[in-house]
CSV table of C-alpha atoms and ligand atoms in Angstrom, one decimal:
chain,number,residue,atom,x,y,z
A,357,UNK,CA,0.0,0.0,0.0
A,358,UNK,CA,2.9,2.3,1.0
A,359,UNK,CA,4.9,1.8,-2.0
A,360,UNK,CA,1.6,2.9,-4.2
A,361,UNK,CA,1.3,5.9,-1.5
A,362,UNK,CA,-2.2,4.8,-1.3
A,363,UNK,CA,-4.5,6.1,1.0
A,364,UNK,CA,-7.8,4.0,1.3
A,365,UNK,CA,-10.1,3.7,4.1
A,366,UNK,CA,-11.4,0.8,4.4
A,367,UNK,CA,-14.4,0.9,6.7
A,368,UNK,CA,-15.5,4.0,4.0
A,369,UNK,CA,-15.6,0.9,1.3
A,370,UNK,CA,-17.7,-2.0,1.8
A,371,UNK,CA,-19.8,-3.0,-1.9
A,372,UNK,CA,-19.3,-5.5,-3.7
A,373,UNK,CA,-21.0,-4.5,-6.9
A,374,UNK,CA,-20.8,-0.8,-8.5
A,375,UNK,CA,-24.5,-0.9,-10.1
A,376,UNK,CA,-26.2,2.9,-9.1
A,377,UNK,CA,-24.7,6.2,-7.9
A,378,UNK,CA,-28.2,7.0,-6.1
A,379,UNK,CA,-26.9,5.1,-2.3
A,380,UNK,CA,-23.7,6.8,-2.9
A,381,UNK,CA,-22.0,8.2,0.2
A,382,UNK,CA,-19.9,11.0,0.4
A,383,UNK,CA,-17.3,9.3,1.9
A,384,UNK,CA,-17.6,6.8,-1.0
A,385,UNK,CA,-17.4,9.6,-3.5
A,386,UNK,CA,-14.3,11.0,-1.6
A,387,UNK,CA,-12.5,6.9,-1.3
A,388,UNK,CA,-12.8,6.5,-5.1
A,389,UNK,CA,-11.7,10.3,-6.0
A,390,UNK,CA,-8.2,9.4,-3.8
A,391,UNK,CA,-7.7,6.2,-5.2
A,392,UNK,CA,-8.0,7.0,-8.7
A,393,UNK,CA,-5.6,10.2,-8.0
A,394,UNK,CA,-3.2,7.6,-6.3
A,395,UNK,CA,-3.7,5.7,-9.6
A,396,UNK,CA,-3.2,8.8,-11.7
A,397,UNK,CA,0.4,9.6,-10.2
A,398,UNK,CA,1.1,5.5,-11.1
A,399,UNK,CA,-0.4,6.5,-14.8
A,400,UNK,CA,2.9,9.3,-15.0
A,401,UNK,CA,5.4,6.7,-14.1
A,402,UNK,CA,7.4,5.0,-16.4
A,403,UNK,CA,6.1,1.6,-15.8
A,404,UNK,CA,2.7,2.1,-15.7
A,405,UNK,CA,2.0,-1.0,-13.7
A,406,UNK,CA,0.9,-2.3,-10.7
A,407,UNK,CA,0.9,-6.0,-9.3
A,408,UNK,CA,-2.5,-4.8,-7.0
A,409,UNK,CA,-4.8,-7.6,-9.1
A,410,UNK,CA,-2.4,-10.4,-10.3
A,411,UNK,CA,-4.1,-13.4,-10.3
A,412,UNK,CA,-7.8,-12.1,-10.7
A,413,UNK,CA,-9.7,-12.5,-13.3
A,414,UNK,CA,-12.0,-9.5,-14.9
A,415,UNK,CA,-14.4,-10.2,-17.9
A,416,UNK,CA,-15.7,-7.7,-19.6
A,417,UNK,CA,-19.5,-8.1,-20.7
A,418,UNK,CA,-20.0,-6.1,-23.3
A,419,UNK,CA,-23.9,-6.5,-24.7
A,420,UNK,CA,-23.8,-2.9,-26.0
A,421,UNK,CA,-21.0,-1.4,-28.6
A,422,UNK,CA,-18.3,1.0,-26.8
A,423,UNK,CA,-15.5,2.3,-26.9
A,424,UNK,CA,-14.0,4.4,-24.0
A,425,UNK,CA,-15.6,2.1,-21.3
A,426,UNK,CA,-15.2,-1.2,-22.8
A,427,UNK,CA,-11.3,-0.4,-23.7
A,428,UNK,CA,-10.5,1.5,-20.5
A,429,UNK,CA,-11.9,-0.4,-18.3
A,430,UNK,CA,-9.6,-3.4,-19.7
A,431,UNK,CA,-6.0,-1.1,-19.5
A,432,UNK,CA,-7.6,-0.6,-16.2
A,433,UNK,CA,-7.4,-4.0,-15.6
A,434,UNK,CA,-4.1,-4.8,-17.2
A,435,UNK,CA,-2.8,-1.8,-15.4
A,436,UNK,CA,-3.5,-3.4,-12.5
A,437,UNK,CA,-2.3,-6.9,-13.6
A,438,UNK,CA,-5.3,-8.9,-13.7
A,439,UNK,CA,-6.0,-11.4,-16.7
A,440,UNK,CA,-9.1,-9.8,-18.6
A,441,UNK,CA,-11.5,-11.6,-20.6
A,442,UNK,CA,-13.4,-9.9,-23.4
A,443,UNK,CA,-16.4,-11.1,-24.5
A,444,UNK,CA,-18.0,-10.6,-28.3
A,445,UNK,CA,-21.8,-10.9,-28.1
A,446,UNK,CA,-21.7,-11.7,-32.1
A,447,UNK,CA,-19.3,-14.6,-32.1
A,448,UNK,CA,-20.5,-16.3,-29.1
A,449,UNK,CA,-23.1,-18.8,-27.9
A,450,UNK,CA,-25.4,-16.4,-27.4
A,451,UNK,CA,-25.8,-16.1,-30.7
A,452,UNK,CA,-26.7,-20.1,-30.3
A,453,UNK,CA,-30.0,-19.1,-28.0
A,454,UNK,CA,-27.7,-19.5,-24.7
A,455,UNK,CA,-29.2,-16.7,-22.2
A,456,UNK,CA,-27.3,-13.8,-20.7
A,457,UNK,CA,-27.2,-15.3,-17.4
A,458,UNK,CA,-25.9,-18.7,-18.0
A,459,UNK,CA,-23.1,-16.7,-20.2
A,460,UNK,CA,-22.4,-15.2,-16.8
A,461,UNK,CA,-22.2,-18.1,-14.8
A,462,UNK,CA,-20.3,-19.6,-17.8
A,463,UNK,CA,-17.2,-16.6,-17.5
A,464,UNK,CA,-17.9,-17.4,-13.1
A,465,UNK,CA,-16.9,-21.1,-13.7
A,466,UNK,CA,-13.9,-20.1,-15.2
A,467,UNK,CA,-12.5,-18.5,-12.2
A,468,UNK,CA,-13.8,-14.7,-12.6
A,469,UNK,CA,-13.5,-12.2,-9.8
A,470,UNK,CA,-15.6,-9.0,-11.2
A,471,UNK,CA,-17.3,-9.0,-14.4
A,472,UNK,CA,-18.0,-5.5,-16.2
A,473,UNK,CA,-21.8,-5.4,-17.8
A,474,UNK,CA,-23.3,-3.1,-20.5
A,475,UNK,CA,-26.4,-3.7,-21.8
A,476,UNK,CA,-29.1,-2.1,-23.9
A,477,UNK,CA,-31.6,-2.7,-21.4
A,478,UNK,CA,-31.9,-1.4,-17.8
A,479,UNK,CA,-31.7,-3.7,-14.9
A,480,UNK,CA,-29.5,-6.5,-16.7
A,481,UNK,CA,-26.1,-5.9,-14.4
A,482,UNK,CA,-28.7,-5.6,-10.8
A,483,UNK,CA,-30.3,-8.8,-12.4
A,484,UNK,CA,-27.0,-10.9,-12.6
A,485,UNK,CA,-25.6,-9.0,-9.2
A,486,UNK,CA,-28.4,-10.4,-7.6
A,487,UNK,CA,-28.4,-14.0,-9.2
A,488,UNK,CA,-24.6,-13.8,-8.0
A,489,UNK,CA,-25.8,-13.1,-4.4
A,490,UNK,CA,-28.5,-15.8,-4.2
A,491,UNK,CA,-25.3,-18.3,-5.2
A,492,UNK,CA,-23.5,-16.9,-2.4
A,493,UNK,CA,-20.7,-16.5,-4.7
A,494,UNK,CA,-18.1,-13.8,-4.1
A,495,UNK,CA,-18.2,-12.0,-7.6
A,496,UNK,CA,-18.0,-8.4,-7.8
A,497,UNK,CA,-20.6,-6.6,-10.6
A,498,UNK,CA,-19.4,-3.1,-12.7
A,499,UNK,CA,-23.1,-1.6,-14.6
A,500,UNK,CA,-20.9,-0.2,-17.6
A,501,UNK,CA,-24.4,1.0,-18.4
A,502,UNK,CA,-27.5,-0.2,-18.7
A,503,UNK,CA,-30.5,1.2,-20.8
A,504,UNK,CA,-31.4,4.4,-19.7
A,505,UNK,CA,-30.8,3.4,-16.4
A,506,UNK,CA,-27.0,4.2,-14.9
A,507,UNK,CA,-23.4,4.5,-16.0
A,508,UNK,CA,-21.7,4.8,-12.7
A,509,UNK,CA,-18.5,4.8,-13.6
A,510,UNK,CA,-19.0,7.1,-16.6
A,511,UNK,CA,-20.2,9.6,-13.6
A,512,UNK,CA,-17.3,9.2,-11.4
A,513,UNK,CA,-14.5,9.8,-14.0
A,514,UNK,CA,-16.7,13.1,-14.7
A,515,UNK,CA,-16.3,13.8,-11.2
A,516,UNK,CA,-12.4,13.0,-11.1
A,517,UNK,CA,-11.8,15.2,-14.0
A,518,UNK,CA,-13.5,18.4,-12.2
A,519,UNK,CA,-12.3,18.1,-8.7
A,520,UNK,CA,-8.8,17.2,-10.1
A,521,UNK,CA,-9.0,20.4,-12.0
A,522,UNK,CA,-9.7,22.6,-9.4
A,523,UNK,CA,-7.7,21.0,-6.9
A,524,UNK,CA,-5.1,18.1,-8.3
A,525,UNK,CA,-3.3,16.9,-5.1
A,526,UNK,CA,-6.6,16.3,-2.6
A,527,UNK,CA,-9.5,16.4,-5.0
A,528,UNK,CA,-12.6,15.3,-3.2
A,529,UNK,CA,-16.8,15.8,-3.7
A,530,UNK,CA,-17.5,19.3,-1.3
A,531,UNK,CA,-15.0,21.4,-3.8
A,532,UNK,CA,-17.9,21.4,-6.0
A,533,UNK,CA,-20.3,22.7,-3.1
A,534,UNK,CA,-21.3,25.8,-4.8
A,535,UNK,CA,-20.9,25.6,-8.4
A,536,UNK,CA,-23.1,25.4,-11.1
A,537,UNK,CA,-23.2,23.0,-13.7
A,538,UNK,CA,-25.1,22.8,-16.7
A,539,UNK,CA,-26.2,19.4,-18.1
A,540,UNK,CA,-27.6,19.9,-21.7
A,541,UNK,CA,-29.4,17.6,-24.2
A,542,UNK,CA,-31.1,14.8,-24.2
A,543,UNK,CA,-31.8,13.4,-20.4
A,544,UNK,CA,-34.7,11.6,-21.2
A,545,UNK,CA,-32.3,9.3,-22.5
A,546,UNK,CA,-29.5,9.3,-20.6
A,547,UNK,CA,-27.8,6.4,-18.7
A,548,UNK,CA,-24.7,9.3,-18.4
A,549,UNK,CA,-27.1,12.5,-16.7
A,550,UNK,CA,-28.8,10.0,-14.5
A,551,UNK,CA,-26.0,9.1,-12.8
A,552,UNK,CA,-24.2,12.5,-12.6
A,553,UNK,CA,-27.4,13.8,-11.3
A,554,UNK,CA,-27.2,11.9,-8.3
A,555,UNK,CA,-23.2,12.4,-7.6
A,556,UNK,CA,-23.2,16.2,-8.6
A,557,UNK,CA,-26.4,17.0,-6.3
A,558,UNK,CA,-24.3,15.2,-3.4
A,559,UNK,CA,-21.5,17.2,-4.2
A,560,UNK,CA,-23.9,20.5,-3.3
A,561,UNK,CA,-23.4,22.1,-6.7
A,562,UNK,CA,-26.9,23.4,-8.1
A,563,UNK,CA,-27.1,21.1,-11.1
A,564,UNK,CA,-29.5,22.7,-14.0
A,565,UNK,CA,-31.0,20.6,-16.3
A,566,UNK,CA,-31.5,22.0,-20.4
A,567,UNK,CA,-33.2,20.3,-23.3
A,568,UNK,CA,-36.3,20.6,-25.5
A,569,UNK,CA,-39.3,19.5,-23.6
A,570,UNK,CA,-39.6,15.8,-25.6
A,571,UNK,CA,-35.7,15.3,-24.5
A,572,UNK,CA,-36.3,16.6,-20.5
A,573,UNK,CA,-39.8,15.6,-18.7
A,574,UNK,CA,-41.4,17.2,-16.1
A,575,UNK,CA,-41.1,13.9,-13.9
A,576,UNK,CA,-37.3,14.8,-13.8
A,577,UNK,CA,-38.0,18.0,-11.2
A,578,UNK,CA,-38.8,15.1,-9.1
A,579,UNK,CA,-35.8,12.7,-9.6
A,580,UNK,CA,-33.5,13.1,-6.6
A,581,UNK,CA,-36.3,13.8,-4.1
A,582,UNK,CA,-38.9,11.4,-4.9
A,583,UNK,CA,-38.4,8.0,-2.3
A,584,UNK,CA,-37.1,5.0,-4.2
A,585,UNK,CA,-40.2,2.0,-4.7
A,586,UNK,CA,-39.2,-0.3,-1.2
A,587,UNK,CA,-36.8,2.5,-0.2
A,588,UNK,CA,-37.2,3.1,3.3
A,589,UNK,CA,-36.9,6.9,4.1
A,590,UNK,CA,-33.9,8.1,6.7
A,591,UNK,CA,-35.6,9.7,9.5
A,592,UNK,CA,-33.0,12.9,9.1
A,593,UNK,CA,-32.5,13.2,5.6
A,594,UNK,CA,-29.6,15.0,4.3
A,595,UNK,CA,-29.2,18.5,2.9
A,596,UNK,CA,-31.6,18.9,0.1
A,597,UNK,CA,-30.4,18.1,-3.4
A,598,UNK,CA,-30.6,20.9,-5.9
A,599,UNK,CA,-31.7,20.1,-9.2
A,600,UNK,CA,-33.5,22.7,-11.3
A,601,UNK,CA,-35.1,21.7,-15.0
A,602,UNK,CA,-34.9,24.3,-18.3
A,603,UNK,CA,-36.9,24.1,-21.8
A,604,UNK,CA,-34.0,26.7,-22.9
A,605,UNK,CA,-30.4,26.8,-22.5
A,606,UNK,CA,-29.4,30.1,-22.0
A,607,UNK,CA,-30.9,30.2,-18.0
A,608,UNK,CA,-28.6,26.8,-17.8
A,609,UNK,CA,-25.4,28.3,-18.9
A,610,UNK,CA,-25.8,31.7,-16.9
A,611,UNK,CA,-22.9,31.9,-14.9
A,612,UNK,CA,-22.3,28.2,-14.9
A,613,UNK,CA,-18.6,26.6,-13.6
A,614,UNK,CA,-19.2,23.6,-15.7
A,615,UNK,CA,-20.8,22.8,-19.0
A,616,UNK,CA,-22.0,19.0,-19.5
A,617,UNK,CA,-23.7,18.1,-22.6
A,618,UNK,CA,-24.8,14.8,-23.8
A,619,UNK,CA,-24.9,13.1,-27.3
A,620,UNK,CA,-28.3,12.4,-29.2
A,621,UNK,CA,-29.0,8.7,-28.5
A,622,UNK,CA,-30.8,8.2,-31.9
A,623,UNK,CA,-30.1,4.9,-31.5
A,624,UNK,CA,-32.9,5.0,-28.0
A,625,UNK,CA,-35.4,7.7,-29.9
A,626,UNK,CA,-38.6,5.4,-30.8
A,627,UNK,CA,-40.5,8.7,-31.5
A,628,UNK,CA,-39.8,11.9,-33.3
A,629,UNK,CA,-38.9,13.9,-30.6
A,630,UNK,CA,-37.1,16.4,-32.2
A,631,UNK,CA,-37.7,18.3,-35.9
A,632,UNK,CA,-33.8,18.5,-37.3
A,633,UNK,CA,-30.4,18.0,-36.1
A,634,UNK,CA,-29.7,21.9,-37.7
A,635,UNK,CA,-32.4,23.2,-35.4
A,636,UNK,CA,-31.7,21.2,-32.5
A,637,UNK,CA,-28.0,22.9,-32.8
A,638,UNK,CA,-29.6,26.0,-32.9
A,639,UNK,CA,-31.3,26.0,-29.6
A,640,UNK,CA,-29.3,23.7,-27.8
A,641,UNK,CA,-25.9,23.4,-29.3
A,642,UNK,CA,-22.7,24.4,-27.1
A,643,UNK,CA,-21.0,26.9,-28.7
A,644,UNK,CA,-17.9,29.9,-28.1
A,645,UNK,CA,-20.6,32.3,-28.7
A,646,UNK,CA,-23.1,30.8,-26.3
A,647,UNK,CA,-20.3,29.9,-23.5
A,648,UNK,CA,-19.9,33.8,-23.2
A,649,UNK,CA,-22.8,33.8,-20.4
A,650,UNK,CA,-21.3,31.0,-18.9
A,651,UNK,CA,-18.5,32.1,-15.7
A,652,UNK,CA,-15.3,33.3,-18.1
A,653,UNK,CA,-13.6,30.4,-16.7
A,654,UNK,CA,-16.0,27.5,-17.9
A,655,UNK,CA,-14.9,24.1,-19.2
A,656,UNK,CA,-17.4,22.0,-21.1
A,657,UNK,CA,-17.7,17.7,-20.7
A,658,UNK,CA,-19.2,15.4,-23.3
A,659,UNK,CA,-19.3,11.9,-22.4
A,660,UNK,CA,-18.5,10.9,-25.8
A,661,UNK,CA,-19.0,9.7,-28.6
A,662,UNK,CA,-19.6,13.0,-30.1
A,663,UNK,CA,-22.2,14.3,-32.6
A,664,UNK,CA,-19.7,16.4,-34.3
A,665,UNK,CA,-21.4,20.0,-34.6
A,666,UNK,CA,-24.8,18.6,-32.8
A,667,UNK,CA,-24.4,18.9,-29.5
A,668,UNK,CA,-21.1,20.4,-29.7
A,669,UNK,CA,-19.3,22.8,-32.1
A,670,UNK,CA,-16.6,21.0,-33.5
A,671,UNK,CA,-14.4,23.9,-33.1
A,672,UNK,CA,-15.3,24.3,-29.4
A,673,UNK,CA,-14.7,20.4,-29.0
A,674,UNK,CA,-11.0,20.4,-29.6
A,675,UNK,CA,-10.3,23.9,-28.3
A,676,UNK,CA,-8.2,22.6,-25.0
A,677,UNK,CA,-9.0,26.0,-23.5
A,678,UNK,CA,-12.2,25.2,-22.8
A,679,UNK,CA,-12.7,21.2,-23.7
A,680,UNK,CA,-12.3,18.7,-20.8
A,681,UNK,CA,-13.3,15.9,-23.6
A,682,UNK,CA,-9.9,14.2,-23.6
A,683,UNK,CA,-8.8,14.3,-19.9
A,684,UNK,CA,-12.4,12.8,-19.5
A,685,UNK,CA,-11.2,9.9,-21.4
A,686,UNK,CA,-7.6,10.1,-19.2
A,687,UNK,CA,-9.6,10.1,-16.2
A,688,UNK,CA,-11.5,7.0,-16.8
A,689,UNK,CA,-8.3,4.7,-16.6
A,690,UNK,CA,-8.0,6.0,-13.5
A,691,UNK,CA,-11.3,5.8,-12.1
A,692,UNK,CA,-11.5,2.1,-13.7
A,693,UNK,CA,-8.6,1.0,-11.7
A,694,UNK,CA,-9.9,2.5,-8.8
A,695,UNK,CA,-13.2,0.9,-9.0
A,696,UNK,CA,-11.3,-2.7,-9.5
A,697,UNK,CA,-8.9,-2.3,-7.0
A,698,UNK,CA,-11.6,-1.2,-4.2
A,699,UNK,CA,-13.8,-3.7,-5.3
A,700,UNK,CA,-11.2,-6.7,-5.5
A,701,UNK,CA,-10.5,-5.8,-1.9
A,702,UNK,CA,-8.2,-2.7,-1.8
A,703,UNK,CA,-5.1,-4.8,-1.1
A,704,UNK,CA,-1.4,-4.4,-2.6
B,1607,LIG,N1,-19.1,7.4,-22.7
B,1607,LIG,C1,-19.2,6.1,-23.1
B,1607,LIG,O1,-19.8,5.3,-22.4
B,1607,LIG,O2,-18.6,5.8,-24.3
B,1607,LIG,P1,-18.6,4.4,-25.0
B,1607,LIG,O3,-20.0,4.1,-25.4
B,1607,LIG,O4,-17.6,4.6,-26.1
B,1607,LIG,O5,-18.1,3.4,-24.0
């Protein structure tokens, strides 16, 4: 642990499974943001590599195409010297009628330790989480994004690359107590803006929510306050979450710290929710122009992948001044191997 200069409290980390950001502690928030900067300063080195994981096994389930999560979360992995399986939904036996959760317990009789899930529809990571529990076997479960549902760890590498920002030796959730950040586009959709919904409102940032009225629902205003089905209230609940909704950008980006806007999911639209991609740029595109009402030293996020000159002008995407697009990418290593290392038990 020294020799990694790793600093991880262990009673703050006691999951298993990484499947929703909405029970997330602070102190959870704040174990993963120091272990992924520890993981960070072992990114600089010249050997890049850790012996934390040798001798686990990690399988990445990949139901869904991707590219940042599926790859990272496997240099994570290797990083961290763990074998990785990778798993191709169109040349295996799936594609021979063999269900999702016997190819699960199929990759957990071959010896593996966590398993990484994306899937097109929500609830299929919980689903085999829980099936794992009920065997009583001691598997760890990643959602690397489900449906519309959650991509946790897509949140937290959002919330590395901000705190690092504005504070790269200690960064940790309260620095964003305060700010106001601006998450633009189509929620309705949005595995990505559910999750950072529910760590940026923890943070105590005032999180403001833009998009055309078919891309943000009214039922949203209600998202971080409304009680979970089965969810037993805490008798003292904490501060209250602030989460505000917009049909227009520009009271989103007035004065806003951070700029988060999301890519079109087409591929999720069953309806037609919007009338052109031009006119969509129009009113919610990010541009230079439109950043001027935004604080002078704003700094936009995209999850990727990128609509070029949809969501985003191209010209404002790979402008470093203002674009955080590639450190998000840098960060995720870094968060990935945090995630693994916590969840395979924090040991070095
Ligand atoms: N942000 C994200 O999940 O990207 P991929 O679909 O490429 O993994």
């Amino acid at each position: 642990m020294a020799a990694l200069g790793l600093i991880v409290m262990s009673n703050d980390w006691n999951r298993r499974h990484v499947l929703s950001l909405a029970d997330f502690t602070p102190s959870e928030y704040d174990v993963v943001l120091q272990t992924a900067n520890s993981f960070r300063e072992v990114l600089s080195r010249r050997t890049k590599k850790v012996p934390t994981l040798q001798g686990q096994v990690v399988t990445n389930l990949f139901f869904e195409p991707s590219t940042r999560t599926r790859s990272s979360f496997e240099l994570a992995a290797k990083r961290l010297s763990a074998d990785i399986l990778n798993f191709a939904p169109g040349s295996s036996s799936l594609t021979k009628g063999e269900t999702i959760l016997d190819t699960a317990k199929t990759y957990l009789a071959m010896g593996t330790d966590m398993m990484v899930i994306r899937h097109k529809e929500a609830g299929v990571p919980q689903a085999i989480a829980q099936e794992m529990d009920r065997l009583g076997v001691k598997v760890g479960i990643l959602n690397a994004g489900d449906g519309q549902h959650e991509h946790p760890s897509q949140a937290l590498l959002d919330l590395f690359t901000i705190t690092t920002l504005l504070q790269p030796e200690a960064p940790r959730l309260k620095l964003l107590e305060g700010k106001k950040i601006a998450i633009v586009g189509d929620i309705l959709h949005s595995r990505v803006a559910r999750s950072n919904i529910w760590s940026l409102t923890a943070s105590g940032a005032e999180v403001h929510l833009a998009g055309p009225p078919t891309l943000l629902p009214k039922l949203f205003a209600d998202f971080v306050t409304a009680p979970k089905i089965g969810a037993v209230v805490p008798a003292a609940t904490p501060a209250p979450r602030r989460l505000l909704l917009h049909w227009s950008l520009e009271p989103a980006l007035e004065a806003a710290d951070f700029v988060m806007t999301l890519r079109l999911q087409r591929e999720r639209m069953t309806n037609h929710l919007l009338p052109t991609l031009r006119e969509y740029h129009q009113q919610f595109g990010i541009t230079r122009d439109r950043l001027k009402l935004c604080n002078p030293d704003v700094r936009v996020l995209h999850p990727g992948p990128v609509n070029r000159g949809v969501e985003i002008s191209s010209d404002l995407m790979d402008d470093p001044q203002f674009s955080l697009i590639s450190q998000q990418v840098t960060s995720g290593v870094a968060v990935r191997m945090a995630l693994l290392f916590l969840m395979g038990g924090g040991k070095v």
